[in-house]
XYZ file of C-alpha atoms in Angstrom:
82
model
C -63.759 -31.577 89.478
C -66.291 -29.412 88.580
C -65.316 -28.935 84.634
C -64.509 -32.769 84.730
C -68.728 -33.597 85.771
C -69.430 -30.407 83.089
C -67.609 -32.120 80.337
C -68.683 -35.637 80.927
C -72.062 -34.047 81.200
C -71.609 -32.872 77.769
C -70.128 -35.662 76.159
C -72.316 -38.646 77.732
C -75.676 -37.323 78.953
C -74.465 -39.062 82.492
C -72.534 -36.658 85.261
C -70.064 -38.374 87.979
C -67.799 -37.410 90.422
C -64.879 -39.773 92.128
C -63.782 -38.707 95.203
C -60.358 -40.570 95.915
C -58.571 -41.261 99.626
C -55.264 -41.801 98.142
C -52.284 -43.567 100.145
C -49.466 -44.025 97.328
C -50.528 -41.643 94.493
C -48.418 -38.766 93.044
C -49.613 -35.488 92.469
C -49.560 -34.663 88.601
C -51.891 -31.679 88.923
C -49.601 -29.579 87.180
C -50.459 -31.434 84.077
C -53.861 -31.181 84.073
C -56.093 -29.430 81.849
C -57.573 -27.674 84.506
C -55.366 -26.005 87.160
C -58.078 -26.632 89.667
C -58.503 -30.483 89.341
C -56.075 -31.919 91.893
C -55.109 -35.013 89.410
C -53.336 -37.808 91.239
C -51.483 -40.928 89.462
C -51.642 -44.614 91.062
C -49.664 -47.870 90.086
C -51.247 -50.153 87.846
C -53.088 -52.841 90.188
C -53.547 -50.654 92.854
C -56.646 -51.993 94.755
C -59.387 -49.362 96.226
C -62.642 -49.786 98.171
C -66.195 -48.423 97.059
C -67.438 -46.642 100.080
C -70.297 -44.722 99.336
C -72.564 -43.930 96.273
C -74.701 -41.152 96.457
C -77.018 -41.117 93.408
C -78.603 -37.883 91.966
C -76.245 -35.312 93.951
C -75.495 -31.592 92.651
C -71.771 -32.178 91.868
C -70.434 -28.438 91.316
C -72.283 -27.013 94.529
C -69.219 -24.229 93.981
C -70.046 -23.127 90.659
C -73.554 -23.450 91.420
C -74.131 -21.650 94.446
C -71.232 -18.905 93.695
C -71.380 -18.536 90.049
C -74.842 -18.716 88.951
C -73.834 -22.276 86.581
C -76.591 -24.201 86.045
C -76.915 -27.668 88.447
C -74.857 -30.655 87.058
C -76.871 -34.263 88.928
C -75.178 -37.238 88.869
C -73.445 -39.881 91.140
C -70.567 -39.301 93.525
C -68.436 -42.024 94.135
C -66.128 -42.245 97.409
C -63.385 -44.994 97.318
C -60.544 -45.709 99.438
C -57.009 -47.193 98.625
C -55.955 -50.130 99.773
């Protein structure tokens, strides 16, 4: 998740994060471009709820605090399937 806010970072000047309570997804992590993204596919209509926005959070607290990367800001999005 952390490359994903890095390279969204890069590309828009805007950093987010969505953090996903999945009921019906399947895992295609395996896919992914980065091994550590846990990448999930839903069916097309699939209905989720916004629960929580918090606005101007540090989004790779891991790479931050362990690795010495430079703080990525932005919002965090939590959503729930329905």
């Amino acid at each position: 998740a952390e490359g994903f806010a890095r390279r969204n970072m890069n590309k828009t000047g805007d950093a987010a994060m969505l953090i996903i309570e999945s009921k019906n997804g399947k895992s295609i992590h395996k896919f992914s471009d980065d091994a550590r993204e846990l990448e999930v596919l839903h069916k097309s209509n699939s209905t989720w709820k916004l629960e929580e926005v918090l606005e101007n959070t540090i989004l790779n607290v891991r790479e931050h605090q362990f690795d010495g990367y430079p703080a990525i800001r932005g919002k965090r999005f939590f959503l729930t399937e329905l």
